[in-house]
Amino acid sequence: MKTLGLALGSGGARGAAHLGLLQALEEENIRPDFITGCSMGAVVGGGYAAGVTVGDLLATVRELKASDLLDLDGLTTFTKLGIFKGNKIRKILMSKIGDVTFDKLKIPFSCVAVDILSGKLVELNSGEVAEAVRASSAIPTVFRPVELNGMMLVDGGTLCRVPVRQCKNMGADVVVAFDVLANTGESVDKVPNVFLKILRVYDIMDYHRTEIAKRDNKDCYDLWLAPALEGLSQYEVKDAEKAYELGYEYAKQHVGEILSLLKDF
């Protein structure tokens, strides 16, 4: 049997669909040999690689409220590099995986972030997993950059939504990409406020950049899966449950393709 790598893309609340994928794979006794992740894909991938079960991760998602993620810092917050500090996110991560380091994970894992000082994509695969995942999911403007090893790191989706090349480079024979934001660059009816305008601009840039990346990185993945999550917002925690269900149903439909790719002929 060939080795399997999963590249789990960014997606906010939509990222709960990644849990649906993992659940569907488990039911077929398929366990990934490598995982890469970006943003919410890094949260799910890092937790799973550390040994947290799908059920436990899903229970955490179900209990989340927006207030559990956003931590204001008084009236000076807008003079900083982000509206929210991101400490609450790190606290949630630590409660699930503790201070585990990459070399202690049950499944080899890495995640991507962007260093706003150098302007380059950075693959994080050493040190404390929780801190790396927090950096990978630090949405620009919304959360402050994570200072790590002389870098100022923000959400990896700034440059790379689905890290397939990193997954291939880890040694996976078969790379399956799971993209939960495939339709977010399509037209919308309205943009009601300045905060959502900023996020909408990010969505548009991300959508078109990822389409180019899919074309340019075809040699790095064997299957690109993109569940239909229309109507679900990546910014609405309440949509996570439905995202899980749709991700699971979609993954069940494609498990046969994954099994076929993994067979040695």
Coordinates of C-alpha atoms in Angstrom, one line a residue:
M1 CA 0.0 0.0 0.0
K2 CA 1.3 3.4 -0.9
T3 CA 1.7 6.1 1.7
L4 CA -1.0 8.8 1.9
G5 CA -0.6 12.5 2.5
L6 CA -3.4 14.8 3.3
A7 CA -3.1 18.5 2.5
L8 CA -5.9 20.3 4.5
G9 CA -6.7 23.8 3.3
S10 CA -7.7 26.9 5.2
G11 CA -11.3 27.5 5.8
G12 CA -12.4 28.9 9.2
A13 CA -15.7 27.3 10.2
R14 CA -15.8 25.5 6.9
G15 CA -12.7 23.7 8.0
A16 CA -14.9 21.4 10.1
A17 CA -15.4 19.6 6.8
H18 CA -11.8 18.3 7.3
L19 CA -13.1 16.3 10.3
G20 CA -15.7 14.8 8.0
L21 CA -12.9 13.7 5.7
L22 CA -11.0 12.1 8.5
Q23 CA -14.1 10.3 9.9
A24 CA -14.9 8.9 6.4
L25 CA -11.3 7.7 6.1
E26 CA -11.3 6.1 9.5
E27 CA -14.4 4.1 8.6
E28 CA -12.4 2.5 5.8
N29 CA -9.4 1.9 8.0
I30 CA -7.4 4.5 6.1
R31 CA -4.9 6.5 8.2
P32 CA -2.8 9.3 6.7
D33 CA 0.9 8.8 6.8
F34 CA 1.6 12.6 6.4
I35 CA -0.5 15.7 7.0
T36 CA 0.1 19.3 6.0
G37 CA -2.3 22.1 6.9
C38 CA -3.0 25.8 6.5
S39 CA -5.0 27.9 9.0
M40 CA -8.1 25.8 10.0
G41 CA -6.5 22.9 8.1
A42 CA -3.5 23.3 10.4
V43 CA -5.7 23.3 13.5
V44 CA -7.5 20.1 12.5
G45 CA -4.3 18.5 11.1
G46 CA -2.1 19.4 14.0
G47 CA -4.7 18.1 16.5
Y48 CA -5.2 14.8 14.7
A49 CA -1.5 14.3 14.2
A50 CA -1.1 14.7 18.0
G51 CA -3.6 11.9 18.6
V52 CA -6.8 13.9 19.3
T53 CA -9.7 11.9 18.0
V54 CA -12.1 13.2 15.4
G55 CA -14.9 12.9 18.0
D56 CA -13.0 15.1 20.5
L57 CA -12.1 17.7 17.8
L58 CA -15.7 17.8 16.7
A59 CA -17.0 18.2 20.2
T60 CA -14.7 21.2 20.6
V61 CA -15.9 22.7 17.4
R62 CA -19.5 22.2 18.5
E63 CA -19.0 24.0 21.7
L64 CA -17.2 27.0 20.2
K65 CA -18.6 30.5 20.3
A66 CA -17.1 33.6 18.5
S67 CA -16.3 35.0 22.0
D68 CA -14.1 32.0 22.6
L69 CA -11.7 33.1 19.8
L70 CA -11.6 36.9 20.0
D71 CA -9.7 38.7 22.6
L72 CA -9.7 42.5 22.5
D73 CA -6.9 44.5 24.1
G74 CA -8.5 47.7 25.2
L75 CA -8.6 51.0 23.3
T76 CA -5.1 50.7 21.9
T77 CA -5.8 47.6 19.9
F78 CA -6.1 49.5 16.6
T79 CA -2.6 50.9 17.0
K80 CA -1.3 47.3 17.0
L81 CA -0.7 44.9 14.1
G82 CA -4.1 43.2 14.5
I83 CA -7.5 43.7 16.2
F84 CA -7.3 40.6 18.3
K85 CA -4.3 39.0 20.1
G86 CA -5.0 35.3 19.3
N87 CA -4.2 34.2 22.9
K88 CA -7.6 32.5 23.2
I89 CA -6.9 30.4 20.2
R90 CA -3.6 29.3 21.6
K91 CA -5.3 28.4 24.9
I92 CA -7.8 26.1 23.1
L93 CA -4.9 24.5 21.2
M94 CA -2.9 23.9 24.3
S95 CA -6.0 22.4 26.1
K96 CA -6.1 19.7 23.3
I97 CA -2.5 19.0 22.4
G98 CA -0.5 20.6 25.3
D99 CA 3.1 21.6 24.6
V100 CA 3.8 18.7 22.2
T101 CA 6.6 19.3 19.7
F102 CA 6.6 18.2 16.1
D103 CA 9.0 15.4 16.7
K104 CA 6.6 13.8 19.2
L105 CA 3.6 13.7 16.9
K106 CA 1.9 10.4 16.1
I107 CA 1.7 11.4 12.4
P108 CA 4.3 13.6 10.6
F109 CA 2.8 17.0 10.2
S110 CA 3.8 20.5 9.0
C111 CA 1.9 23.7 8.5
V112 CA 2.5 26.9 6.5
A113 CA 2.5 30.6 7.5
V114 CA 3.7 33.7 5.9
D115 CA 6.5 35.9 7.3
I116 CA 5.4 39.5 6.7
L117 CA 9.0 40.7 7.2
S118 CA 10.5 38.7 4.3
G119 CA 7.3 38.3 2.4
K120 CA 7.9 34.6 2.0
L121 CA 5.9 31.4 2.7
V122 CA 7.3 29.5 5.7
E123 CA 6.9 25.8 6.4
L124 CA 6.7 25.1 10.1
N125 CA 7.8 21.6 11.2
S126 CA 9.8 22.0 14.4
G127 CA 9.3 23.4 17.9
E128 CA 5.9 23.7 19.6
V129 CA 3.0 22.6 17.5
A130 CA 0.4 24.8 19.1
E131 CA 2.5 28.0 18.4
A132 CA 3.0 27.0 14.8
V133 CA -0.7 26.3 14.3
R134 CA -1.5 29.6 15.9
A135 CA 0.8 31.3 13.4
S136 CA -0.7 29.4 10.5
S137 CA -4.2 30.6 11.4
A138 CA -3.4 34.3 12.3
I139 CA -5.7 36.0 9.8
P140 CA -4.0 39.3 8.8
T141 CA -5.6 42.4 10.3
V142 CA -7.9 40.2 12.4
F143 CA -5.2 38.6 14.5
R144 CA -1.8 39.9 15.4
P145 CA 1.2 38.3 13.8
V146 CA 3.0 35.6 15.8
E147 CA 6.6 36.4 16.5
L148 CA 8.7 33.3 16.1
N149 CA 12.4 32.8 15.4
G150 CA 12.8 36.4 14.3
M151 CA 9.8 36.2 12.0
M152 CA 6.4 37.8 12.1
L153 CA 4.0 35.2 11.0
V154 CA 0.5 35.4 9.6
D155 CA -2.1 33.0 8.1
G156 CA -0.5 30.8 5.5
G157 CA -3.5 31.2 3.3
T158 CA -2.0 34.6 2.4
L159 CA 0.1 32.8 -0.1
C160 CA -0.8 29.1 0.0
R161 CA -4.3 27.9 0.9
V162 CA -3.7 24.2 0.3
P163 CA -0.1 23.0 0.9
V164 CA 0.2 20.2 -1.5
R165 CA 3.8 20.7 -2.5
Q166 CA 4.9 20.6 1.2
C167 CA 2.9 17.3 1.6
K168 CA 4.6 15.8 -1.4
N169 CA 8.0 16.8 -0.2
M170 CA 7.4 15.1 3.1
G171 CA 7.5 11.8 1.2
A172 CA 3.8 10.9 0.5
D173 CA 3.3 8.6 -2.5
V174 CA -0.3 9.8 -2.9
V175 CA -1.3 13.4 -2.0
V176 CA -5.0 14.2 -1.6
A177 CA -5.9 17.9 -1.3
F178 CA -9.0 18.9 0.6
D179 CA -10.1 22.4 -0.3
V180 CA -13.1 23.8 1.6
L181 CA -13.0 27.3 0.1
A182 CA -13.3 26.4 -3.5
N183 CA -16.3 28.7 -4.3
T184 CA -15.6 31.7 -2.0
G185 CA -14.4 33.9 -4.9
E186 CA -17.7 33.7 -6.7
S187 CA -20.2 36.6 -6.7
V188 CA -22.1 37.7 -3.6
D189 CA -25.3 39.8 -3.2
K190 CA -23.8 42.4 -0.8
V191 CA -20.9 43.4 1.5
P192 CA -22.6 44.9 4.5
N193 CA -19.7 46.5 6.5
V194 CA -16.0 47.4 6.4
F195 CA -14.9 44.4 8.3
L196 CA -16.6 42.0 5.9
K197 CA -15.2 44.1 3.0
I198 CA -11.7 43.4 4.2
L199 CA -12.4 39.7 4.4
R200 CA -14.1 39.7 1.1
V201 CA -11.0 41.2 -0.5
Y202 CA -8.9 38.4 1.0
D203 CA -11.4 35.8 -0.3
I204 CA -11.2 37.2 -3.9
M205 CA -7.4 37.3 -3.9
D206 CA -7.2 33.8 -2.3
Y207 CA -9.7 32.3 -4.8
H208 CA -7.8 33.4 -7.9
R209 CA -4.3 32.7 -6.4
T210 CA -5.4 29.1 -5.6
E211 CA -6.8 28.5 -9.1
I212 CA -3.3 29.4 -10.4
A213 CA -1.6 27.2 -7.7
K214 CA -3.8 24.2 -8.7
R215 CA -2.6 24.5 -12.2
D216 CA 1.0 25.1 -11.4
N217 CA 1.3 22.3 -8.8
K218 CA -0.4 19.4 -10.6
D219 CA 2.7 17.3 -10.2
C220 CA 2.3 17.6 -6.4
Y221 CA -1.2 16.1 -5.9
D222 CA -3.1 13.1 -7.1
L223 CA -6.6 14.1 -6.2
W224 CA -8.0 17.6 -5.4
L225 CA -11.3 17.3 -3.5
A226 CA -13.5 20.3 -3.0
P227 CA -16.8 19.7 -1.1
A228 CA -19.8 21.9 -2.1
L229 CA -20.2 24.2 0.9
E230 CA -22.2 27.0 -0.7
G231 CA -24.2 29.0 1.7
L232 CA -21.8 28.3 4.6
S233 CA -19.6 31.1 5.9
Q234 CA -16.0 30.5 7.0
Y235 CA -16.6 33.3 9.4
E236 CA -19.7 31.9 11.2
V237 CA -18.9 29.4 13.9
K238 CA -22.5 28.2 13.8
D239 CA -21.9 26.8 10.3
A240 CA -19.2 24.4 11.4
E241 CA -21.7 21.5 12.2
K242 CA -23.2 21.6 8.7
A243 CA -19.7 21.8 7.2
Y244 CA -18.7 18.6 9.0
E245 CA -21.8 16.8 7.7
L246 CA -21.3 17.9 4.1
G247 CA -17.5 17.2 4.3
Y248 CA -18.3 13.7 5.6
E249 CA -20.9 13.0 2.9
Y250 CA -18.6 14.2 0.2
A251 CA -15.6 12.3 1.4
K252 CA -17.6 9.1 1.6
Q253 CA -18.4 9.5 -2.1
H254 CA -14.6 9.7 -2.9
V255 CA -13.1 7.2 -0.6
G256 CA -13.1 4.6 -3.4
E257 CA -10.9 6.9 -5.5
I258 CA -8.5 7.3 -2.6
L259 CA -8.3 3.5 -2.1
S260 CA -7.6 3.0 -5.7
L261 CA -4.8 5.5 -5.7
L262 CA -3.2 3.8 -2.7
K263 CA -3.1 0.3 -4.2
D264 CA 0.2 -1.1 -5.4
F265 CA -0.3 -2.6 -8.9

